CSV table of C-alpha atoms in Angstrom, one decimal:
chain,number,residue,atom,x,y,z
K,1460,MET,CA,0.2,0.1,0.0
K,1461,LYS,CA,2.8,2.3,0.7
K,1462,LEU,CA,4.4,1.5,-2.7
K,1463,ILE,CA,1.1,2.7,-4.5
K,1464,ILE,CA,1.0,5.8,-2.3
K,1465,THR,CA,4.6,6.6,-3.2
K,1466,SER,CA,4.1,6.0,-6.8
K,1467,PHE,CA,0.9,8.1,-6.8
K,1468,LEU,CA,2.9,10.9,-5.1
K,1469,LEU,CA,5.9,10.8,-7.4
K,1470,LEU,CA,3.5,10.6,-10.6
K,1471,PHE,CA,1.9,14.1,-9.4
K,1472,SER,CA,5.4,15.2,-8.9
K,1473,MET,CA,6.2,14.6,-12.1
K,1474,LEU,CA,3.0,16.2,-13.6
K,1475,ILE,CA,3.7,19.4,-11.4
K,1476,SER,CA,7.0,19.8,-12.5
K,1477,ALA,CA,5.6,20.1,-16.2
K,1478,GLN,CA,6.4,23.6,-17.7
K,1479,ASP,CA,2.9,24.4,-18.7
K,1480,PHE,CA,1.3,22.3,-15.5
K,1481,GLN,CA,-2.2,23.7,-14.0
K,1482,GLY,CA,-5.0,22.7,-12.0
K,1483,LYS,CA,-8.3,23.8,-11.2
K,1484,ALA,CA,-10.6,23.7,-8.1
K,1485,ILE,CA,-14.1,24.5,-7.3
K,1486,TYR,CA,-14.9,26.1,-3.9
K,1487,GLN,CA,-18.6,26.3,-2.2
K,1488,SER,CA,-18.2,29.2,0.6
K,1489,LYS,CA,-20.7,29.5,2.9
K,1490,THR,CA,-21.5,31.8,6.3
K,1491,SER,CA,-23.7,31.4,8.8
K,1492,PHE,CA,-25.6,34.1,10.3
K,1493,ASP,CA,-26.4,34.6,14.1
K,1494,PHE,CA,-29.4,36.6,14.6
K,1495,SER,CA,-28.0,36.9,18.2
K,1496,GLN,CA,-25.5,39.2,17.4
K,1497,MET,CA,-27.9,41.7,16.2
K,1498,GLY,CA,-30.1,44.1,18.0
K,1499,PRO,CA,-33.0,43.8,19.8
K,1500,ARG,CA,-35.5,43.9,17.0
K,1501,ALA,CA,-34.1,41.1,14.9
K,1502,GLN,CA,-34.1,38.9,18.3
K,1503,GLN,CA,-37.3,39.2,17.8
K,1504,MET,CA,-38.3,38.6,14.5
K,1505,SER,CA,-40.7,35.5,13.6
K,1506,GLU,CA,-39.0,32.3,12.1
K,1507,GLU,CA,-40.7,33.4,8.9
K,1508,GLN,CA,-39.3,36.7,9.1
K,1509,LYS,CA,-35.7,35.4,9.7
K,1510,LYS,CA,-36.2,32.7,6.8
K,1511,GLN,CA,-37.2,35.7,4.4
K,1512,MET,CA,-34.3,37.9,5.3
K,1513,LEU,CA,-31.9,34.6,4.8
K,1514,ASP,CA,-33.3,34.3,1.5
K,1515,ARG,CA,-32.5,38.0,0.7
K,1516,MET,CA,-29.1,37.5,2.1
K,1517,LYS,CA,-28.1,34.2,0.4
K,1518,PRO,CA,-26.2,35.9,-2.4
K,1519,MET,CA,-23.8,37.3,0.5
K,1520,LEU,CA,-23.6,34.2,2.5
K,1521,GLU,CA,-23.2,31.9,0.2
K,1522,LYS,CA,-20.7,31.5,-3.3
K,1523,THR,CA,-19.2,29.4,-5.5
K,1524,TYR,CA,-15.3,30.1,-6.3
K,1525,VAL,CA,-12.9,29.0,-8.8
K,1526,LEU,CA,-9.0,28.6,-8.0
K,1527,THR,CA,-6.8,28.3,-11.0
K,1528,PHE,CA,-3.5,27.6,-10.1
K,1529,ASN,CA,-0.1,26.5,-11.0
K,1530,LYS,CA,3.2,25.9,-8.9
K,1531,SER,CA,3.6,29.2,-8.1
K,1532,GLU,CA,0.7,31.6,-9.0
K,1533,SER,CA,-3.1,31.2,-8.4
K,1534,VAL,CA,-6.2,33.2,-9.2
K,1535,PHE,CA,-9.3,32.9,-7.3
K,1536,LYS,CA,-12.6,34.6,-7.9
K,1537,GLU,CA,-16.2,34.1,-7.6
K,1538,GLU,CA,-17.9,31.5,-10.4
K,1539,GLU,CA,-20.0,33.6,-12.8
K,1540,LYS,CA,-23.7,32.2,-12.9
K,1541,LEU,CA,-26.9,33.6,-14.1
K,1542,GLU,CA,-29.6,34.1,-11.5
K,1543,ALA,CA,-33.1,32.9,-11.7
K,1544,PRO,CA,-35.7,35.7,-11.9
K,1545,GLY,CA,-36.7,36.8,-8.3
K,1546,GLN,CA,-33.5,35.0,-6.5
K,1547,GLY,CA,-32.3,36.8,-4.3
K,1548,GLY,CA,-33.0,40.7,-3.4
K,1549,GLY,CA,-31.5,43.4,-5.0
K,1550,TRP,CA,-30.3,44.4,-1.7
K,1551,GLY,CA,-28.4,41.3,-1.1
K,1552,ARG,CA,-26.8,41.3,-4.8
K,1553,MET,CA,-25.7,44.9,-4.2
K,1554,MET,CA,-23.9,44.3,-0.5
K,1555,GLY,CA,-22.7,40.9,-1.8
K,1556,LYS,CA,-20.8,43.0,-4.5
K,1557,SER,CA,-19.9,45.8,-2.6
K,1558,PHE,CA,-18.6,43.9,0.3
K,1559,SER,CA,-17.0,40.7,-1.2
K,1560,PRO,CA,-13.8,40.5,-2.7
K,1561,GLY,CA,-13.3,40.5,-6.6
K,1562,LYS,CA,-10.2,38.4,-8.4
K,1563,GLN,CA,-7.6,37.5,-6.1
K,1564,TYR,CA,-4.1,36.8,-7.4
K,1565,LYS,CA,-1.1,35.6,-5.5
K,1566,ASP,CA,2.5,34.7,-6.4
K,1567,ILE,CA,4.0,32.5,-3.8
K,1568,LYS,CA,7.3,32.7,-5.3
K,1569,GLU,CA,7.3,36.8,-5.8
K,1570,ASN,CA,5.8,37.3,-2.6
K,1571,LYS,CA,3.0,39.1,-4.5
K,1572,TRP,CA,-0.7,39.8,-3.5
K,1573,LEU,CA,-3.1,41.7,-5.6
K,1574,GLU,CA,-7.2,42.0,-5.4
K,1575,LYS,CA,-9.8,43.5,-7.5
K,1576,ARG,CA,-12.6,45.4,-5.7
K,1577,ASP,CA,-15.6,47.2,-7.1
K,1578,PHE,CA,-17.1,49.5,-4.4
K,1579,PHE,CA,-20.4,51.1,-5.5
K,1580,GLY,CA,-19.4,51.5,-8.8
K,1581,LYS,CA,-15.9,52.2,-8.5
K,1582,GLN,CA,-12.8,49.6,-9.0
K,1583,PHE,CA,-9.7,49.5,-6.6
K,1584,LEU,CA,-6.6,47.0,-7.0
K,1585,ILE,CA,-5.1,46.2,-3.2
K,1586,LYS,CA,-1.6,45.6,-3.7
K,1587,GLU,CA,0.6,44.0,-1.0
K,1588,PRO,CA,3.2,42.0,0.0
K,1589,LEU,CA,1.7,38.1,0.4
K,1590,LYS,CA,1.3,37.1,4.2
K,1591,LYS,CA,2.2,33.7,5.4
K,1592,LEU,CA,0.0,32.3,7.9
K,1593,ASP,CA,2.4,30.4,11.0
K,1594,TRP,CA,0.3,27.1,10.6
K,1595,LYS,CA,1.0,24.4,13.1
K,1596,LEU,CA,0.9,21.0,11.6
K,1597,GLY,CA,-1.6,18.4,13.0
K,1598,SER,CA,-1.5,14.4,12.4
K,1599,GLU,CA,-5.4,14.3,12.3
K,1600,THR,CA,-6.8,13.2,9.2
K,1601,LYS,CA,-10.1,13.1,7.0
K,1602,ILE,CA,-11.3,12.6,3.7
K,1603,ILE,CA,-12.5,14.9,1.2
K,1604,GLY,CA,-13.7,13.5,-2.0
K,1605,ASN,CA,-10.9,11.1,-3.0
K,1606,TYR,CA,-8.0,13.0,-1.3
K,1607,THR,CA,-6.6,12.1,2.2
K,1608,CYS,CA,-6.4,15.3,4.3
K,1609,TYR,CA,-4.2,16.5,7.0
K,1610,LYS,CA,-5.3,19.3,9.4
K,1611,ALA,CA,-3.4,22.3,10.0
K,1612,THR,CA,-4.7,25.6,12.6
K,1613,ALA,CA,-2.9,29.2,12.6
K,1614,ILE,CA,-4.1,32.5,14.1
K,1615,LYS,CA,-5.1,34.8,11.5
K,1616,GLU,CA,-5.5,38.8,12.0
K,1617,VAL,CA,-9.0,39.9,10.9
K,1618,ASP,CA,-9.7,42.7,8.5
K,1619,GLU,CA,-11.8,45.1,10.2
K,1620,MET,CA,-13.7,45.7,7.3
K,1621,ASP,CA,-14.5,41.7,6.8
K,1622,TRP,CA,-18.3,41.6,7.6
K,1623,ARG,CA,-17.9,37.8,7.7
K,1624,SER,CA,-16.7,38.2,11.1
K,1625,MET,CA,-18.5,41.4,12.8
K,1626,ARG,CA,-20.6,40.8,15.8
K,1627,ARG,CA,-22.6,43.0,18.0
K,1628,ARG,CA,-20.2,44.8,20.5
K,1629,LYS,CA,-20.5,43.6,24.3
K,1630,PRO,CA,-20.6,46.4,26.7
K,1631,LYS,CA,-18.0,46.5,29.5
K,1632,THR,CA,-19.6,48.7,31.7
K,1633,SER,CA,-22.7,50.1,32.7
K,1634,GLU,CA,-22.3,53.5,30.8
K,1635,ASP,CA,-21.0,51.6,27.8
K,1636,LYS,CA,-24.2,49.4,27.7
K,1637,ASP,CA,-26.4,52.9,28.0
K,1638,SER,CA,-24.3,54.5,25.4
K,1639,LEU,CA,-25.0,51.8,22.8
K,1640,ALA,CA,-28.7,51.5,23.8
K,1641,LYS,CA,-28.9,55.2,23.4
K,1642,ASP,CA,-27.1,55.2,19.8
K,1643,SER,CA,-29.6,52.0,19.0
K,1644,ILE,CA,-32.7,53.7,19.6
K,1645,SER,CA,-31.8,57.4,18.0
K,1646,ASN,CA,-29.7,55.6,15.1
K,1647,LYS,CA,-27.1,57.7,15.9
K,1648,ASP,CA,-24.4,55.5,14.9
K,1649,PRO,CA,-25.4,51.7,14.3
K,1650,MET,CA,-21.6,50.9,13.7
K,1651,SER,CA,-21.2,51.7,17.3
K,1652,GLU,CA,-22.7,48.7,17.9
K,1653,ILE,CA,-20.5,46.2,16.2
K,1654,GLU,CA,-16.9,45.1,16.2
K,1655,THR,CA,-14.8,42.7,14.9
K,1656,PRO,CA,-12.3,40.7,16.6
K,1657,LYS,CA,-8.7,41.5,16.1
K,1658,THR,CA,-7.8,37.5,15.5
K,1659,ILE,CA,-9.6,34.4,14.8
K,1660,GLU,CA,-8.2,30.7,14.8
K,1661,VAL,CA,-8.3,29.1,11.5
K,1662,THR,CA,-8.6,25.5,10.8
K,1663,ALA,CA,-6.8,24.2,7.2
K,1664,TRP,CA,-7.5,20.8,5.7
K,1665,TYR,CA,-4.7,20.1,3.2
K,1666,THR,CA,-3.7,17.1,0.6
K,1667,PRO,CA,-0.1,16.1,-0.2
K,1668,GLN,CA,-1.4,14.2,-2.9
K,1669,VAL,CA,-1.7,17.5,-4.9
K,1670,PRO,CA,1.7,18.9,-4.0
K,1671,VAL,CA,1.3,22.5,-4.4
K,1672,SER,CA,1.7,25.0,-1.6
K,1673,GLN,CA,-1.9,26.6,-2.8
K,1674,GLY,CA,-5.5,27.3,-1.5
K,1675,PRO,CA,-8.5,29.5,-1.7
K,1676,SER,CA,-8.1,33.3,-1.1
K,1677,LYS,CA,-5.1,34.3,1.0
K,1678,TYR,CA,-4.7,31.0,2.7
K,1679,TRP,CA,-1.5,29.1,1.0
K,1680,GLY,CA,1.8,27.9,2.6
K,1681,LEU,CA,1.1,24.3,3.6
K,1682,PRO,CA,2.5,21.1,2.1
K,1683,GLY,CA,-0.5,20.4,-0.4
K,1684,LEU,CA,-3.5,21.9,-1.8
K,1685,ILE,CA,-5.7,22.9,0.9
K,1686,LEU,CA,-9.2,21.8,0.4
K,1687,GLU,CA,-11.0,23.1,3.4
K,1688,VAL,CA,-11.1,26.3,5.2
K,1689,ASN,CA,-13.1,26.9,8.4
K,1690,ALA,CA,-12.6,30.6,10.0
K,1691,ASP,CA,-14.7,31.8,12.4
K,1692,ARG,CA,-18.6,31.7,10.6
K,1693,THR,CA,-17.4,30.7,7.3
K,1694,THR,CA,-16.4,27.4,5.8
K,1695,ILE,CA,-14.9,27.4,2.2
K,1696,LEU,CA,-14.7,23.6,0.9
K,1697,CYS,CA,-13.6,22.3,-2.4
K,1698,THR,CA,-16.1,20.0,-4.2
K,1699,LYS,CA,-14.2,19.6,-7.6
K,1700,ILE,CA,-10.6,19.3,-8.4
K,1701,VAL,CA,-9.4,19.2,-12.6
K,1702,MET,CA,-5.7,18.5,-12.5
K,1703,ASN,CA,-4.3,20.1,-16.1
K,1704,PRO,CA,-7.8,20.8,-17.9
K,1705,GLY,CA,-8.0,20.9,-21.8
K,1706,GLU,CA,-8.7,24.3,-21.9
K,1707,LYS,CA,-5.9,26.0,-19.7
K,1708,GLU,CA,-6.7,29.6,-18.5
K,1709,THR,CA,-4.1,32.5,-18.5
K,1710,ILE,CA,-3.2,33.0,-14.6
K,1711,GLU,CA,-2.5,37.0,-14.4
K,1712,ALA,CA,-2.7,39.5,-12.0
K,1713,PRO,CA,-5.5,42.5,-12.0
K,1714,SER,CA,-4.6,45.4,-13.3
K,1715,LYS,CA,-7.6,47.9,-13.4
K,1716,GLY,CA,-9.0,50.2,-10.6
K,1717,LYS,CA,-6.9,52.7,-8.3
K,1718,GLU,CA,-3.9,51.0,-6.5
K,1719,VAL,CA,-4.0,51.0,-2.9
K,1720,THR,CA,-3.5,49.6,0.8
K,1721,THR,CA,-5.9,47.6,2.5
K,1722,LYS,CA,-5.8,50.1,5.1
K,1723,GLU,CA,-6.4,52.9,2.4
K,1724,TYR,CA,-9.3,51.0,1.2
K,1725,ASN,CA,-10.9,50.4,4.7
K,1726,ASP,CA,-10.7,54.2,5.2
K,1727,ILE,CA,-12.6,54.7,1.7
K,1728,VAL,CA,-15.4,52.2,2.7
K,1729,LYS,CA,-16.0,54.0,6.5
K,1730,LYS,CA,-15.9,57.0,4.8
K,1731,LYS,CA,-18.7,56.0,2.5
K,1732,MET,CA,-20.2,54.5,5.2
K,1733,GLU,CA,-20.4,57.4,7.0
K,1734,GLU,CA,-21.9,59.4,4.0
K,1735,MET,CA,-24.3,56.9,3.8
K,1736,ARG,CA,-25.4,57.3,7.5
K,1737,GLU,CA,-25.7,61.0,7.1
K,1738,MET,CA,-27.9,60.5,4.1
K,1739,TYR,CA,-30.3,58.3,6.0
K,1740,ARG,CA,-30.3,60.8,9.1
K,1741,GLY,CA,-31.4,63.4,6.7
K,1742,ARG,CA,-34.0,61.4,5.2
K,1743,ARG,CA,-35.4,60.2,8.4
K,1744,GLY,CA,-35.1,63.0,10.6
K,1745,GLY,CA,-34.9,66.4,8.4
K,1746,GLY,CA,-32.9,69.3,9.0
K,1747,GLY,CA,-34.9,70.6,12.2
K,1748,PHE,CA,-33.4,67.3,14.3
K,1749,ARG,CA,-29.9,68.8,13.9
K,1750,HIS,CA,-28.6,71.2,16.5
C-alpha cells in the first residue's frame, strides 16, 4: 500500500514539474448568520421573517469560487452564473458585490498579492506583500472527496471591514451599555454596536496528494493544496479538482483600478458608510433634528 501511495505522489510530482502544469479547484463558501448578534429588533423577528431575511442575504452568504493554479501562481475568483428571476433580493446582490472580494491573485514565489475590488461603482486594486500564516501541522486526517487531508491550524489577523466576522459589541461597563442603547434607539451610529475581533483561529485541511502550496483566497503555505478552511463563521470547501484541464486559462494579476493598500481601501469604505448614514439620518429626521 505504501508503495502505491509513494508511486502516486511521485506521478503527481512529475506532473506538477511539467512546464505547462495547471490545476483548477471549485470551492463552495458558506457563512452562517447569527441573529443573536444583531439588535433587539432582529431577535424579536418571527421564524418566517428570519427565513425571508436569510433568503435575501443568500447572495452574500453562499458563493461558489474557482481557484486556478500552477506551481507558484493562482487566481481565486467568484464563479459567474446567471440568477433565476426573483432569486435573492436586490439589496443582497448589491451588498454581496460591494463587500465581497473580486479577483484575487497571489504569487508565492515573488511574494505578491493583488485583489480587485468594486465598491459602489468604483474600481480599486489592493496591492500588498503576500502574508504567510504560522501554520501548526497536526496528525489528524479526514477524507475529502478522493483525497486524504491533514489538519493544520493558525491564528489569523482579521480585516476590520470583514463583515463575515463582525458581531454585536459586548458592553464592558454599565455606562457603555447605556451609550450603546441610546445610539441604537436614535440611530446615531449603528456601527457603534458592531465590532470585529482582532484575530481568529483558522483550521485548514490540506492534501499532499496535490503537492502545491496553494489554497483559496489568502490561504496558502502548506505542503499540499488546501481543500477546506474553517474561519470563524465561514467554511470554504473544495467540491471538485481538475488537473491539467483541456482548456487552460491564463493566470495573470488584475491590473485595473486605483492602486491602494488594505488600510487605504478600508478608510474609503468607512468614509462612504458615514456618508450613507448621514444621508439616512437626513431622510428620517430632516434638518430640524440637527442642532
